[in-house]
């Protein structure tokens, strides 16, 4: 067993004994390792160590401490998120700071036994995220979502991904950006999709991976979630999820949702082929992405014309 895990366990609890360490699969932006420790009284505890990747560190060198503070706020707000236990801020053990959080007993669910209940719970937790008291976040480090999209729109590649309608999407968004602020800024998860939810016995146990969190129009999260649910479960699931969310959050102005849908649709441009998907999955996702862009354009009364590749 690597000595660094023993040193980390000692820093967390000098009396605890490290029993084992194992890598957790599925992490893309961070390296994730589980540890099991035993206290002198025989109590065993599992924790998760998150070591952020270079892309996140380049974007925010303080991401470990920022995520630690955010998780503290989220627990205070009563959201189902992992409890933050320890921030390893020194570089004596690891090349960069890392954080230690609660090990959630559960798993991600790709094929829910009860899709209707799954969608209701996902919509409900997203509304709770967007309902966090903004005053709790007033002094935080969280970036503004609108600024991130502005930066993305300004960075135009010479080779647009026309297979995902990048030219059309950029053309539409650039013509209206920045959008007028129709809704009060709220907490955004930033990457809300089924793969970032943990489940146990049919109940949502936690929302994980908060490194992309920000502040902005809740429709930004909502649009991204709509696309992800379309990808995962199809059109009817996306429509049902949409109705669940809108029924719960009636005070939002949904007029600009098609534009936020297009912001979500811009995210995978030039990236989708690098996601390591099997051929059939990628084909389905591309077909559904096209449908997603088309429905947004129809709502905006914009002709859906695919640019030549």
XYZ file of C-alpha atoms in Angstrom:
309
model
C 0.000 0.000 0.000
C 1.347 3.425 -0.987
C 2.846 5.239 2.017
C 1.142 8.526 1.085
C -2.251 7.064 2.055
C -0.953 6.099 5.480
C 0.444 9.593 5.968
C -2.850 11.155 4.891
C -4.821 8.902 7.257
C -2.463 9.903 10.080
C -2.994 13.610 9.316
C -6.747 13.067 9.493
C -6.649 11.034 12.701
C -3.300 10.183 14.351
C -4.952 7.317 16.249
C -6.499 5.696 13.180
C -5.021 2.758 11.296
C -5.262 2.573 7.516
C -6.695 -0.793 6.483
C -6.787 -0.468 2.704
C -6.824 1.928 -0.251
C -8.352 1.363 -3.664
C -8.978 3.382 -6.793
C -12.541 4.342 -7.643
C -13.366 4.158 -11.332
C -15.338 6.718 -13.259
C -13.537 9.903 -12.309
C -12.611 12.004 -15.344
C -11.578 15.390 -14.027
C -10.091 14.077 -10.776
C -8.279 10.999 -9.518
C -10.479 9.390 -6.896
C -9.266 6.933 -4.239
C -11.171 5.269 -1.401
C -9.580 4.654 1.992
C -10.817 2.503 4.859
C -9.540 3.404 8.321
C -10.032 1.874 11.758
C -10.171 3.824 15.017
C -8.726 2.412 18.275
C -12.251 1.462 19.410
C -12.640 -0.762 16.334
C -14.892 1.630 14.394
C -14.256 1.452 10.659
C -14.788 4.357 8.306
C -14.500 4.772 4.547
C -13.576 8.096 2.950
C -12.889 9.345 -0.572
C -9.785 11.278 -1.595
C -10.177 13.640 -4.567
C -7.019 14.753 -6.406
C -7.968 17.273 -9.077
C -6.571 16.974 -12.583
C -4.403 19.471 -14.430
C -7.295 20.984 -16.406
C -9.161 21.922 -13.212
C -5.992 23.139 -11.499
C -5.106 25.335 -14.459
C -8.578 26.859 -14.381
C -8.503 27.288 -10.591
C -5.302 26.538 -8.609
C -7.360 26.778 -5.379
C -9.965 24.250 -6.511
C -9.428 21.794 -3.631
C -9.951 24.388 -0.893
C -12.771 26.029 -2.862
C -14.611 22.732 -3.302
C -14.076 21.948 0.396
C -15.672 25.270 1.406
C -18.541 24.766 -1.040
C -19.312 21.292 0.316
C -19.445 22.774 3.828
C -22.021 25.320 2.617
C -24.052 22.645 0.829
C -24.207 20.444 3.938
C -25.311 23.451 5.998
C -28.055 24.042 3.426
C -29.252 20.450 3.902
C -28.436 19.213 0.412
C -27.612 15.538 -0.191
C -23.896 15.975 -0.808
C -20.778 14.272 0.571
C -19.588 15.633 3.928
C -16.143 17.282 3.616
C -13.809 15.775 6.223
C -10.308 17.056 5.560
C -8.340 19.393 3.298
C -4.756 18.285 2.745
C -3.357 21.683 1.898
C 0.369 20.993 2.198
C 2.409 19.580 -0.667
C 4.502 17.316 1.547
C 2.485 14.208 0.675
C 0.864 15.122 -2.646
C 2.096 17.381 -5.460
C -1.085 19.466 -5.144
C -3.713 19.943 -2.405
C -6.473 17.346 -2.207
C -9.643 16.941 -0.223
C -11.135 14.043 1.709
C -14.890 13.599 1.675
C -17.553 11.170 2.802
C -17.776 7.780 1.089
C -21.346 7.558 -0.205
C -22.812 4.069 0.059
C -24.556 3.729 -3.273
C -23.909 3.768 -7.010
C -24.676 5.633 -10.181
C -27.662 4.239 -12.090
C -27.636 3.882 -15.876
C -30.943 2.004 -16.197
C -33.350 2.960 -13.382
C -35.876 0.307 -12.374
C -38.453 3.100 -12.006
C -37.597 5.840 -14.492
C -40.542 8.004 -13.472
C -39.427 8.104 -9.832
C -35.819 8.618 -10.930
C -36.737 11.687 -13.002
C -38.891 13.145 -10.227
C -36.089 12.832 -7.696
C -33.497 14.284 -10.074
C -35.750 17.274 -10.832
C -36.482 17.767 -7.133
C -32.835 17.834 -6.083
C -31.990 20.269 -8.888
C -34.690 22.636 -7.639
C -33.179 22.365 -4.140
C -29.730 23.240 -5.477
C -31.152 26.297 -7.199
C -32.973 27.285 -4.003
C -29.864 27.622 -1.833
C -29.967 31.009 -0.109
C -27.780 33.310 -2.247
C -26.550 35.092 0.914
C -24.717 31.865 1.853
C -22.728 32.202 -1.362
C -22.149 35.963 -1.364
C -18.509 35.788 -0.326
C -17.568 32.655 -2.220
C -15.088 32.020 -4.985
C -17.728 30.642 -7.388
C -17.293 31.831 -10.990
C -20.087 33.469 -12.947
C -21.536 31.096 -15.527
C -22.236 33.891 -17.997
C -18.555 34.874 -18.051
C -17.517 31.294 -18.817
C -19.900 31.154 -21.771
C -18.765 34.583 -22.980
C -15.183 33.305 -22.959
C -16.198 30.168 -24.858
C -18.027 32.207 -27.495
C -14.972 34.416 -27.955
C -12.732 31.390 -28.478
C -13.687 30.381 -31.991
C -11.749 27.549 -33.588
C -10.894 27.656 -37.275
C -12.350 24.149 -37.494
C -15.887 24.287 -36.126
C -17.505 20.964 -35.254
C -20.309 21.128 -37.805
C -21.271 17.521 -37.029
C -22.686 18.995 -33.796
C -24.020 22.204 -35.385
C -21.332 24.324 -33.743
C -21.482 27.014 -36.433
C -25.245 27.404 -36.142
C -25.197 27.375 -32.332
C -22.479 30.027 -32.160
C -24.242 32.180 -34.734
C -27.492 32.148 -32.749
C -25.872 32.741 -29.351
C -23.499 35.453 -30.550
C -26.461 37.375 -31.958
C -28.078 37.713 -28.506
C -25.204 37.407 -26.019
C -25.130 38.449 -23.252
C -28.706 37.510 -22.477
C -30.752 39.957 -20.407
C -30.854 38.848 -16.757
C -34.395 37.508 -16.481
C -33.813 35.354 -13.386
C -31.971 36.013 -10.142
C -28.544 34.326 -10.056
C -28.498 31.048 -8.154
C -26.091 28.277 -7.259
C -25.310 26.066 -10.268
C -23.877 22.570 -10.056
C -22.244 23.181 -13.428
C -22.247 19.573 -14.626
C -25.578 18.186 -13.514
C -26.246 14.828 -15.172
C -27.304 11.328 -14.014
C -23.667 10.225 -13.716
C -23.139 12.768 -10.949
C -25.931 11.353 -8.795
C -25.570 8.422 -6.385
C -28.450 6.095 -5.535
C -29.306 3.530 -2.886
C -32.467 1.403 -2.794
C -34.158 3.553 -5.421
C -33.514 6.791 -3.502
C -31.149 9.581 -4.503
C -28.337 9.468 -1.934
C -26.066 12.283 -3.099
C -25.099 14.724 -5.813
C -21.350 14.534 -6.365
C -18.511 16.232 -8.316
C -18.947 19.940 -7.640
C -15.748 21.227 -9.251
C -17.694 23.007 -12.035
C -20.054 24.847 -9.663
C -20.834 28.458 -10.403
C -23.329 31.280 -10.027
C -25.799 32.164 -12.738
C -29.218 31.709 -14.283
C -30.651 28.380 -13.089
C -31.710 27.731 -16.681
C -28.038 27.058 -17.454
C -28.101 23.940 -15.224
C -31.615 23.088 -16.357
C -30.705 23.172 -20.054
C -27.635 21.001 -19.481
C -29.677 18.502 -17.469
C -32.316 18.367 -20.228
C -29.679 17.433 -22.817
C -28.056 14.854 -20.533
C -31.394 13.197 -19.771
C -32.256 13.182 -23.469
C -28.949 11.470 -24.145
C -29.432 8.925 -21.377
C -33.141 8.109 -21.600
C -34.723 9.708 -24.689
C -37.193 12.438 -25.617
C -40.076 11.415 -23.360
C -37.790 11.311 -20.310
C -36.468 14.779 -21.121
C -40.022 16.115 -21.452
C -41.119 14.479 -18.181
C -38.082 15.839 -16.331
C -38.802 19.295 -17.762
C -42.397 19.211 -16.525
C -41.333 18.044 -13.038
C -38.836 20.894 -12.704
C -41.145 23.575 -14.093
C -44.013 22.451 -11.855
C -41.752 22.848 -8.830
C -40.182 26.162 -9.882
C -43.029 28.319 -11.139
C -41.464 31.739 -10.517
C -38.696 31.431 -13.104
C -38.908 33.162 -16.467
C -38.433 30.303 -18.956
C -38.477 32.526 -22.061
C -34.741 32.140 -22.719
C -34.591 28.387 -22.101
C -33.954 27.660 -25.818
C -30.824 29.823 -25.657
C -29.617 28.010 -22.540
C -30.358 24.721 -24.317
C -28.025 25.887 -27.079
C -25.368 26.784 -24.484
C -25.618 23.188 -23.254
C -25.452 21.894 -26.822
C -22.240 23.863 -27.432
C -20.379 22.071 -24.633
C -19.639 18.778 -26.440
C -18.536 20.466 -29.696
C -15.139 19.103 -30.781
C -15.099 16.901 -27.647
C -17.664 14.160 -28.140
C -15.396 11.904 -30.200
C -12.817 11.972 -27.399
C -15.229 10.712 -24.736
C -14.373 7.063 -25.401
C -17.924 6.065 -26.352
C -18.747 2.928 -28.278
C -19.839 3.522 -31.865
C -23.554 2.908 -31.292
C -23.755 5.114 -28.190
C -21.999 7.966 -29.963
C -24.327 7.638 -32.958
C -27.423 7.838 -30.722
C -26.019 10.811 -28.819
C -25.285 12.655 -32.056
C -28.820 12.013 -33.326
C -30.354 13.229 -30.069
C -28.051 16.255 -29.974
C -29.304 17.227 -33.436
C -32.895 16.874 -32.228
C -32.081 19.027 -29.186
C -30.627 21.821 -31.307
C -33.538 21.615 -33.732
C -36.179 21.961 -30.982
C -34.372 24.997 -29.554
C -34.277 26.645 -32.978
C -37.956 25.899 -33.570
C -38.891 27.602 -30.291
C -36.860 30.639 -31.365
C -38.395 30.641 -34.857
C -34.943 30.166 -36.343
C -34.546 27.887 -39.412
C -32.575 24.780 -38.506
C -30.042 24.662 -41.315
C -27.051 22.409 -40.826
C -23.809 23.972 -41.989
C -21.712 22.041 -44.454
C -19.077 19.910 -42.742
